[in-house]
Short mmCIF file of C-alpha atoms in Angstrom, two decimals:
data_model
loop_
_atom_site.label_atom_id
_atom_site.label_comp_id
_atom_site.label_asym_id
_atom_site.label_seq_id
_atom_site.Cartn_x
_atom_site.Cartn_y
_atom_site.Cartn_z
CA MET A 12 61.18 85.64 105.23
CA PHE A 13 61.37 89.45 105.75
CA GLY A 14 57.66 90.10 105.42
CA ARG A 15 55.58 92.60 103.49
CA ARG A 16 56.58 95.55 105.73
CA PHE A 17 60.25 95.29 104.71
CA VAL A 18 59.34 95.15 101.02
CA VAL A 19 57.25 98.33 101.31
CA ILE A 20 60.10 100.14 103.08
CA VAL A 21 62.57 99.18 100.35
CA VAL A 22 60.24 100.35 97.60
CA LEU A 23 59.69 103.68 99.33
CA ALA A 24 63.41 104.14 99.82
CA VAL A 25 64.12 103.53 96.15
CA ALA A 26 61.40 106.00 95.16
CA LEU A 27 62.73 108.69 97.51
CA PHE A 28 66.30 108.20 96.22
CA THR A 29 65.15 108.39 92.59
CA ASN A 30 63.19 111.60 93.16
CA ALA A 31 66.10 113.11 95.09
CA CYS A 32 68.22 112.63 91.99
CA GLY A 33 65.70 114.56 89.90
CA LEU A 34 64.41 111.49 88.03
CA ALA A 35 60.85 110.28 88.05
CA PRO A 36 60.56 106.50 88.48
CA GLU A 37 59.09 106.13 84.99
CA ASP A 38 61.94 108.04 83.30
CA GLU A 39 64.12 105.98 80.99
CA ALA A 40 67.85 106.37 80.55
CA PRO A 41 68.66 108.79 77.73
CA ALA A 42 68.86 107.04 74.37
CA GLY A 43 72.28 106.66 72.80
CA PRO A 44 73.15 107.96 69.35
CA PRO A 45 71.50 106.19 66.42
CA PRO A 46 73.65 103.45 64.94
CA ASN A 47 75.99 104.03 62.04
CA VAL A 48 75.29 102.12 58.80
CA ILE A 49 77.91 100.39 56.64
CA ILE A 50 77.08 98.60 53.38
CA VAL A 51 79.93 96.43 52.11
CA MET A 52 79.41 95.68 48.41
CA VAL A 53 81.64 92.87 47.13
CA ASP A 54 81.54 93.01 43.34
CA THR A 55 80.94 89.68 41.53
CA LEU A 56 80.73 87.56 44.69
CA ARG A 57 78.55 84.47 44.26
CA ALA A 58 77.25 83.03 47.50
CA ASP A 59 78.11 79.40 46.82
CA HIS A 60 81.85 80.17 46.83
CA MET A 61 81.75 81.12 50.51
CA GLY A 62 82.12 78.75 53.45
CA LEU A 63 79.02 80.09 55.22
CA TYR A 64 77.03 78.96 52.16
CA GLY A 65 78.46 75.46 52.16
CA TYR A 66 81.56 75.85 49.98
CA ASP A 67 84.20 73.24 50.77
CA ARG A 68 87.10 75.70 50.47
CA ARG A 69 88.06 78.10 53.25
CA THR A 70 87.61 81.20 51.11
CA THR A 71 86.01 83.32 53.83
CA PRO A 72 87.11 82.21 57.33
CA PHE A 73 86.86 85.67 58.89
CA ILE A 74 83.55 86.53 57.22
CA ARG A 75 82.24 83.19 58.44
CA LYS A 76 83.21 84.12 62.00
CA PHE A 77 81.61 87.54 61.59
CA ALA A 78 78.48 85.91 60.18
CA SER A 79 78.27 83.47 63.10
CA GLU A 80 77.24 86.45 65.25
CA SER A 81 75.03 88.02 62.58
CA LEU A 82 71.96 87.20 60.50
CA VAL A 83 72.66 85.10 57.41
CA PHE A 84 70.06 84.94 54.66
CA ALA A 85 70.42 81.64 52.84
CA HIS A 86 68.50 82.65 49.71
CA ALA A 87 69.18 86.29 48.85
CA ARG A 88 68.85 87.34 45.23
CA SER A 89 70.23 90.38 43.44
CA GLN A 90 67.74 91.98 41.08
CA SER A 91 70.10 91.91 38.11
CA ALA A 92 73.19 90.02 36.98
CA CYS A 93 75.13 93.20 36.20
CA THR A 94 76.51 96.01 38.41
CA PHE A 95 74.25 98.40 36.55
CA PRO A 96 71.39 98.25 37.45
CA SER A 97 71.87 95.92 40.44
CA VAL A 98 73.48 98.59 42.63
CA ASN A 99 70.85 101.13 41.56
CA SER A 100 68.16 98.71 42.74
CA LEU A 101 69.84 98.08 46.08
CA LEU A 102 70.41 101.77 46.91
CA THR A 103 66.86 102.80 45.97
CA SER A 104 64.76 99.66 46.57
CA ARG A 105 63.44 99.80 43.00
CA TYR A 106 63.41 97.03 40.39
CA PRO A 107 65.84 97.38 37.45
CA ALA A 108 63.38 98.22 34.66
CA ILE A 109 63.14 101.88 35.63
CA PHE A 110 66.91 102.34 35.37
CA ASN A 111 67.12 100.66 31.98
CA ARG A 112 64.66 103.25 30.64
CA GLN A 113 67.04 106.15 31.28
CA GLU A 114 68.35 108.14 28.35
CA LYS A 115 71.39 106.90 26.48
CA GLY A 116 74.55 107.21 28.55
CA GLN A 117 72.72 107.51 31.87
CA LEU A 118 73.69 104.80 34.36
CA GLY A 119 73.40 106.66 37.67
CA ILE A 120 70.44 107.16 39.98
CA PRO A 121 67.74 109.44 38.52
CA ASP A 122 67.06 112.70 40.37
CA ASP A 123 63.45 111.82 41.13
CA ILE A 124 64.16 108.48 42.84
CA PRO A 125 65.06 108.63 46.57
CA ALA A 126 68.27 106.81 47.53
CA ILE A 127 69.42 105.70 50.96
CA ALA A 128 72.26 108.21 51.19
CA GLU A 129 70.00 111.24 50.79
CA ILE A 130 67.39 109.77 53.14
CA LEU A 131 69.97 109.23 55.87
CA LYS A 132 71.56 112.62 55.22
CA ALA A 133 68.17 114.25 55.75
CA ASN A 134 68.05 112.41 59.08
CA GLY A 135 71.34 113.78 60.36
CA TYR A 136 73.83 111.26 58.98
CA GLN A 137 77.19 112.06 57.46
CA THR A 138 77.29 110.12 54.20
CA VAL A 139 80.44 108.79 52.52
CA ALA A 140 81.06 106.40 49.61
CA VAL A 141 84.36 104.76 48.73
CA SER A 142 84.13 102.87 45.44
CA ALA A 143 86.65 101.03 43.28
CA SER A 144 83.99 100.32 40.66
CA PRO A 145 84.29 101.82 37.17
CA ILE A 146 80.48 101.89 37.08
CA VAL A 147 79.46 103.06 40.56
CA ARG A 148 80.98 106.53 40.38
CA ALA A 149 80.16 110.18 40.89
CA THR A 150 82.19 111.37 37.89
CA PRO A 151 82.46 110.01 34.34
CA SER A 152 84.71 107.07 33.51
CA LYS A 153 85.45 104.99 30.46
CA TYR A 154 82.64 102.59 31.39
CA ASN A 155 80.19 105.12 32.85
CA PRO A 156 80.17 108.29 30.74
CA THR A 157 78.02 110.34 33.14
CA GLY A 158 78.77 109.09 36.68
CA GLY A 159 75.63 109.83 38.68
CA PHE A 160 75.90 107.68 41.82
CA GLU A 161 76.80 110.56 44.17
CA LYS A 162 73.15 111.23 45.06
CA GLY A 163 72.99 112.11 48.77
CA PHE A 164 76.67 111.58 49.57
CA ASP A 165 78.69 114.27 51.34
CA ALA A 166 81.84 112.68 49.91
CA PHE A 167 82.29 110.17 47.09
CA ILE A 168 85.84 108.79 46.97
CA GLU A 169 86.66 107.03 43.69
CA GLY A 170 90.44 107.15 43.29
CA CYS A 171 90.85 103.37 43.64
CA VAL A 172 89.03 102.44 40.43
CA TRP A 173 89.84 98.80 39.51
CA ARG A 174 92.38 98.64 42.36
CA HIS A 175 92.54 96.07 45.14
CA GLY A 176 90.85 96.24 48.51
CA GLY A 177 93.94 97.57 50.28
CA CYS A 178 93.55 100.84 48.37
CA VAL A 179 89.85 100.99 49.22
CA ASN A 180 90.55 100.33 52.90
CA GLN A 181 93.16 103.07 53.02
CA ASN A 182 90.62 105.57 51.74
CA VAL A 183 88.04 104.32 54.22
CA PHE A 184 90.53 104.61 57.09
CA GLU A 185 91.31 108.20 56.12
CA GLN A 186 87.60 109.03 56.19
CA LEU A 187 87.20 107.41 59.61
CA GLU A 188 89.74 109.82 61.10
CA ASN A 189 87.31 112.74 60.88
CA ILE A 190 83.93 111.17 60.37
CA SER A 191 81.02 112.32 62.55
CA GLU A 192 78.49 109.94 64.03
CA PRO A 193 76.02 108.86 62.99
CA PHE A 194 77.42 108.07 59.57
CA PHE A 195 76.50 106.05 56.50
CA LEU A 196 79.38 104.41 54.67
CA TYR A 197 78.98 102.63 51.33
CA ILE A 198 82.11 100.63 50.39
CA HIS A 199 82.39 99.02 46.96
CA TYR A 200 85.23 96.50 46.60
CA MET A 201 86.19 95.02 43.22
CA GLU A 202 87.35 91.60 44.39
CA PRO A 203 86.63 89.08 42.94
CA HIS A 204 85.68 90.76 39.63
CA GLY A 205 87.83 89.64 36.68
CA TYR A 206 90.69 89.69 36.00
CA TYR A 207 91.00 87.15 38.81
CA ALA A 208 94.42 88.31 39.98
CA PRO A 209 95.19 88.78 43.67
CA PRO A 210 98.07 91.18 44.45
CA PRO A 211 101.56 89.79 43.75
CA ASN A 212 102.45 89.80 47.45
CA TYR A 213 99.45 87.63 48.32
CA LYS A 214 100.27 83.95 48.82
CA LYS A 215 97.71 82.02 46.80
CA GLN A 216 95.74 79.40 48.71
CA PHE A 217 94.07 77.58 45.82
CA ALA A 218 95.69 78.32 42.44
CA GLY A 219 98.77 76.17 41.86
CA GLU A 220 101.09 75.66 38.94
CA TYR A 221 99.46 76.03 35.56
CA ASP A 222 100.84 75.30 32.10
CA GLY A 223 98.37 76.54 29.51
CA HIS A 224 96.92 79.67 27.95
CA GLU A 225 98.65 82.88 29.02
CA PHE A 226 95.30 84.66 29.40
CA ILE A 227 94.09 81.91 31.72
CA ARG A 228 97.27 82.18 33.78
CA LYS A 229 96.53 85.90 34.18
CA GLY A 230 92.95 85.19 35.27
CA ASN A 231 91.46 86.82 32.18
CA PRO A 232 88.13 85.30 31.01
CA ASN A 233 87.62 87.85 28.21
CA PRO A 234 89.00 85.78 25.29
CA ILE A 235 86.43 83.10 26.14
CA ALA A 236 83.70 85.74 26.26
CA LYS A 237 84.76 87.19 22.92
CA MET A 238 84.63 83.72 21.38
CA LEU A 239 81.16 83.06 22.80
CA TYR A 240 79.51 86.44 22.28
CA ARG A 241 81.38 88.39 19.61
CA ASP A 242 82.61 85.81 17.08
CA GLY A 243 86.11 86.16 18.47
CA PRO A 244 88.95 83.75 17.74
CA LYS A 245 88.21 80.19 18.72
CA VAL A 246 90.10 79.00 21.79
CA GLU A 247 90.24 75.44 23.06
CA ILE A 248 89.27 75.40 26.73
CA THR A 249 89.72 72.32 28.90
CA ASP A 250 88.35 71.53 32.33
CA ARG A 251 91.83 72.25 33.70
CA ASP A 252 91.77 75.72 32.16
CA MET A 253 88.39 76.50 33.68
CA GLN A 254 89.45 75.11 37.05
CA HIS A 255 92.43 77.44 37.11
CA LEU A 256 90.12 80.42 36.57
CA VAL A 257 87.95 79.18 39.44
CA ASP A 258 91.04 78.74 41.63
CA LEU A 259 92.11 82.32 40.99
CA TYR A 260 88.57 83.57 41.59
CA ASP A 261 88.57 81.78 44.95
CA ASP A 262 91.94 83.29 45.78
CA GLU A 263 90.49 86.75 45.16
CA ILE A 264 87.67 85.95 47.59
CA ARG A 265 90.16 84.73 50.18
CA PHE A 266 92.20 87.91 49.71
CA PHE A 267 89.08 90.00 50.26
CA ASP A 268 88.38 88.08 53.47
CA GLY A 269 91.61 89.55 54.84
CA VAL A 270 90.65 93.00 53.58
CA PHE A 271 87.35 92.78 55.44
CA ARG A 272 89.11 91.57 58.58
CA ARG A 273 91.31 94.67 58.53
CA LEU A 274 88.27 96.90 58.01
CA ILE A 275 86.55 95.45 61.07
CA GLY A 276 89.77 95.68 63.05
CA ARG A 277 90.06 99.41 62.34
CA LEU A 278 86.41 100.00 63.30
CA GLN A 279 87.08 98.24 66.58
CA GLU A 280 90.19 100.34 67.19
CA LYS A 281 88.16 103.51 66.60
CA GLU A 282 85.42 102.19 68.96
CA LEU A 283 82.92 102.36 66.12
CA PHE A 284 82.23 98.66 65.78
CA ASP A 285 79.48 98.04 68.33
CA ASN A 286 77.08 100.85 67.44
CA THR A 287 77.03 100.09 63.72
CA MET A 288 74.65 98.22 61.42
CA TYR A 289 76.48 96.11 58.82
CA VAL A 290 75.42 94.73 55.45
CA ILE A 291 77.62 92.37 53.42
CA THR A 292 76.32 91.52 49.97
CA GLY A 293 77.22 91.25 46.28
CA ASP A 294 75.82 92.96 43.21
CA HIS A 295 75.88 89.71 41.21
CA GLY A 296 77.82 86.47 40.86
CA GLU A 297 79.93 84.94 38.10
CA MET A 298 79.58 82.08 35.62
CA PHE A 299 82.20 79.50 34.75
CA MET A 300 80.40 77.76 31.87
CA GLU A 301 77.71 76.18 34.07
CA HIS A 302 75.15 77.25 31.46
CA GLY A 303 77.49 77.56 28.54
CA GLN A 304 78.20 81.13 29.67
CA ILE A 305 81.18 83.00 31.14
CA LYS A 306 81.40 86.07 33.40
CA HIS A 307 78.09 87.86 34.20
CA CYS A 308 75.42 90.26 32.84
CA ARG A 309 73.60 87.37 31.17
CA GLY A 310 70.77 85.27 32.53
CA VAL A 311 69.36 85.10 36.04
CA TRP A 312 70.57 81.67 37.19
CA ASN A 313 71.83 81.16 40.72
CA THR A 314 75.41 81.48 39.51
CA VAL A 315 74.81 85.17 38.74
CA THR A 316 71.98 86.30 41.04
CA HIS A 317 72.31 84.23 44.24
CA VAL A 318 74.40 86.54 46.39
CA PRO A 319 75.42 86.57 50.04
CA LEU A 320 73.46 88.67 52.49
CA VAL A 321 74.72 89.10 56.05
CA LEU A 322 73.17 91.65 58.43
CA ARG A 323 74.47 92.66 61.83
CA ILE A 324 72.13 94.97 63.73
CA PRO A 325 72.85 96.27 67.25
CA GLY A 326 70.40 94.81 69.73
CA VAL A 327 69.18 92.09 67.35
CA GLU A 328 70.06 88.51 68.20
CA GLY A 329 72.61 87.13 65.74
CA GLY A 330 73.84 83.63 65.09
CA ARG A 331 70.76 82.83 63.02
CA ARG A 332 70.24 81.58 59.48
CA LEU A 333 67.01 82.52 57.71
CA PRO A 334 65.95 80.21 54.85
CA GLN A 335 63.30 82.37 53.18
CA ALA A 336 63.69 83.99 49.76
CA VAL A 337 64.74 87.64 50.13
CA GLN A 338 65.95 90.34 47.76
CA ASN A 339 68.72 92.92 47.73
CA LEU A 340 66.11 95.62 47.36
CA ASP A 341 64.76 94.61 50.79
CA ILE A 342 67.98 95.90 52.38
CA VAL A 343 67.23 99.63 52.43
CA PRO A 344 63.67 99.27 53.83
CA THR A 345 65.06 96.97 56.53
CA LEU A 346 67.80 99.37 57.60
CA LEU A 347 65.41 102.34 57.71
CA ASP A 348 62.83 100.29 59.62
CA TYR A 349 65.35 99.52 62.37
CA LEU A 350 66.33 103.21 62.41
CA GLU A 351 62.64 104.09 62.90
CA ILE A 352 62.61 106.23 59.75
CA ASP A 353 59.24 106.45 57.99
CA THR A 354 59.51 105.02 54.45
CA SER A 355 55.90 105.44 53.32
CA THR A 356 56.64 108.26 50.86
CA PHE A 357 59.69 106.80 49.12
CA GLY A 358 57.98 104.41 46.71
CA PHE A 359 60.10 101.42 47.73
CA GLU A 360 59.38 98.17 45.91
CA GLY A 361 61.21 96.02 48.45
CA ASN A 362 59.95 95.15 51.92
CA SER A 363 61.49 95.42 55.35
CA LEU A 364 62.84 92.11 56.61
CA ARG A 365 62.25 93.14 60.22
CA PRO A 366 59.02 91.10 60.61
CA LEU A 367 60.86 88.08 59.22
CA ILE A 368 63.85 88.64 61.50
CA GLU A 369 61.62 89.02 64.55
CA GLY A 370 59.56 85.92 63.76
CA LEU A 371 56.37 87.83 62.94
CA ASP A 372 56.24 86.97 59.23
CA LYS A 373 55.38 83.33 58.56
CA LYS A 374 54.10 83.62 54.99
CA ARG A 375 55.95 82.32 51.95
CA ARG A 376 58.24 84.94 50.41
CA TYR A 377 59.37 85.40 46.82
CA ALA A 378 62.36 86.99 45.10
CA PHE A 379 62.48 88.31 41.54
CA ALA A 380 65.20 89.15 39.05
CA ASN A 381 65.51 90.33 35.47
CA GLN A 382 68.37 90.57 32.99
CA GLY A 383 67.97 91.08 29.26
CA PHE A 384 65.29 88.70 28.02
CA TYR A 385 65.16 86.81 31.34
CA ARG A 386 62.66 87.18 34.19
CA SER A 387 62.47 84.90 37.22
CA ALA A 388 60.64 84.17 40.46
CA ASP A 389 61.77 81.92 43.29
CA ASP A 390 60.49 80.96 46.71
CA GLY A 391 63.79 79.94 48.28
CA ARG A 392 63.61 76.42 46.86
CA PHE A 393 62.12 76.41 43.36
CA HIS A 394 63.30 78.89 40.73
CA LEU A 395 61.15 79.56 37.65
CA ILE A 396 62.89 81.36 34.77
CA PHE A 397 61.12 82.85 31.75
CA GLU A 398 63.05 83.68 28.57
CA ASN A 399 60.95 86.13 26.57
CA SER A 400 62.67 85.87 23.17
CA THR A 401 61.92 82.14 22.96
CA GLN A 402 58.90 82.12 25.32
CA GLU A 403 60.56 79.18 27.11
CA MET A 404 60.40 78.42 30.80
CA THR A 405 62.71 76.40 33.01
CA LEU A 406 62.23 75.22 36.58
CA PHE A 407 64.95 74.22 39.01
CA ASP A 408 64.92 72.74 42.49
CA MET A 409 67.69 74.75 44.15
CA ARG A 410 67.83 72.45 47.17
CA SER A 411 68.86 69.37 45.20
CA ASP A 412 70.33 71.17 42.19
CA PRO A 413 71.93 74.47 43.30
CA LEU A 414 73.82 74.92 40.02
CA GLU A 415 70.52 74.50 38.16
CA GLN A 416 71.63 71.86 35.69
CA ASN A 417 68.46 69.73 35.70
CA ASP A 418 65.43 71.45 34.17
CA LEU A 419 62.21 70.17 35.80
CA TYR A 420 59.82 72.30 33.79
CA ASP A 421 56.51 70.68 32.96
CA PRO A 422 53.24 72.64 32.69
CA GLU A 423 51.74 70.07 35.06
CA HIS A 424 54.51 70.33 37.65
CA PRO A 425 52.84 71.33 40.95
CA GLU A 426 55.21 74.28 41.48
CA VAL A 427 54.92 75.79 38.00
CA GLY A 428 51.42 77.21 38.32
CA ARG A 429 52.12 78.90 41.66
CA LEU A 430 55.44 80.44 40.57
CA ARG A 431 54.02 81.50 37.19
CA GLU A 432 51.17 83.24 39.01
CA MET A 433 53.66 85.09 41.26
CA LEU A 434 55.84 86.02 38.28
CA ASP A 435 52.85 87.43 36.39
CA LEU A 436 51.67 89.28 39.51
CA TRP A 437 55.12 90.84 39.94
CA LEU A 438 55.27 91.89 36.29
CA THR A 439 51.79 93.40 36.58
CA ASN A 440 52.35 95.23 39.87
CA THR A 441 55.62 96.76 38.67
CA GLY A 442 54.17 97.84 35.33
CA GLN A 443 56.43 95.49 33.41
CA LEU A 444 53.73 93.29 31.94
CA ALA A 445 52.09 96.18 30.11
CA SER A 446 55.42 97.34 28.70
CA LEU A 447 57.36 94.09 28.56
CA ASP A 448 58.55 94.47 24.98
CA GLU A 449 59.52 98.10 25.65
CA ASP A 450 61.38 97.13 28.82
CA LEU A 451 63.19 94.32 27.06
CA ALA A 452 64.23 96.66 24.27
CA ALA A 453 65.46 99.21 26.83
CA ALA A 454 67.43 96.55 28.70
CA LYS A 455 69.07 95.32 25.51
CA ALA A 456 69.88 98.90 24.51
CA LYS A 457 71.63 99.45 27.85
CA GLU A 458 73.58 96.23 27.35
CA GLU A 459 74.67 97.48 23.93
CA GLU A 460 75.81 100.75 25.52
CA LEU A 461 77.95 98.84 28.01
CA ARG A 462 79.27 96.66 25.20
CA ALA A 463 80.19 99.72 23.15
CA LEU A 464 82.01 101.15 26.17
CA GLY A 465 84.00 97.91 26.48
CA TYR A 466 82.51 96.80 29.80
CA LEU A 467 80.64 93.88 28.22
CA GLN A 468 81.82 91.43 25.57
#
């Protein structure tokens, strides 16, 4: 309608105005500060007890809302069923075997293995950890005689050991008052680790009246563990007893949901929320006799290694659910990839999930885990587990049997050959196949150390 002459005049006018302001037309607006990074570690949180993973109880209403605007990975697996070495693996993107080989008493991160905190610190980040874990510590504790997790952190706050999330939040809030951007914040909460006992002022949503064992009423699974694993006194346990433990466990998750809501609220108040990358995950899950086992640190079934994984990355479209098999040790490569930090020299064994997130990776993915005598491989649907002491294998279809109660293993099963090949390839590529007996002995020795310290039954 206006003709080509008018268009040319407008373009020339814009160019003249831009140059008058001292900007060339091709100049881009100055980049903002790099995003902050927050990893929220929820100790002992199994994915299938959260609403966003299909649980029928409203244990995580706020996290579900948060996740609705984030990336949710439906099949994330921790690399171990125990805090040590699961957290080591996450922070360094290395499989557990290398940590089990450390000298007696050493549970921290070895000096020669790069960890995310030191990588980010070298790239200008202030690095802070707030941990309530008796294992993930900078200084010695009853359960970790040498500490050793402070690698790369400017500050490691550990005064809330075994205490509830309110204590952890208070320490985080104090750090936020003077923190400099960009920052990396690792927060380790102990809900819903046993005892399953929300604070007295918390109104329970799921656990009702209970008339039975006093230790069950207190949410203490240890007498059952002692009976199963250490020839402890025999205790008669009914379905009602076990359900009460589950109810209390779910109440701890619901309590944490409120803790997380308050954390996000404070970040919003401090205007730190938007320019921050978030990770929500767990170090392992928990068993309630699904495999004749209680607690964790045994086996690699879904109940103990299927953990939540929620990522929120500025500028990346959220509200999506990704069905592929992923691993906790993929987290650090993914974060550094989005921060444009070169990872080629760090020896990571995980892979960035960025190609998957951006729709560029269409190939089948696999996740691996090991604990004690157990090794496993899964592709997001089928889960193959190898038990070395008996040389037995089991196969589960996680889609139809998420609690893995129906063993489908048959050498002729069409999925067995493929998963066995991937398991062997993983063991070979990570050096585990050549030293499998040595690695198994080292893993069992570490378990005995934790048992001697009282952390394991």
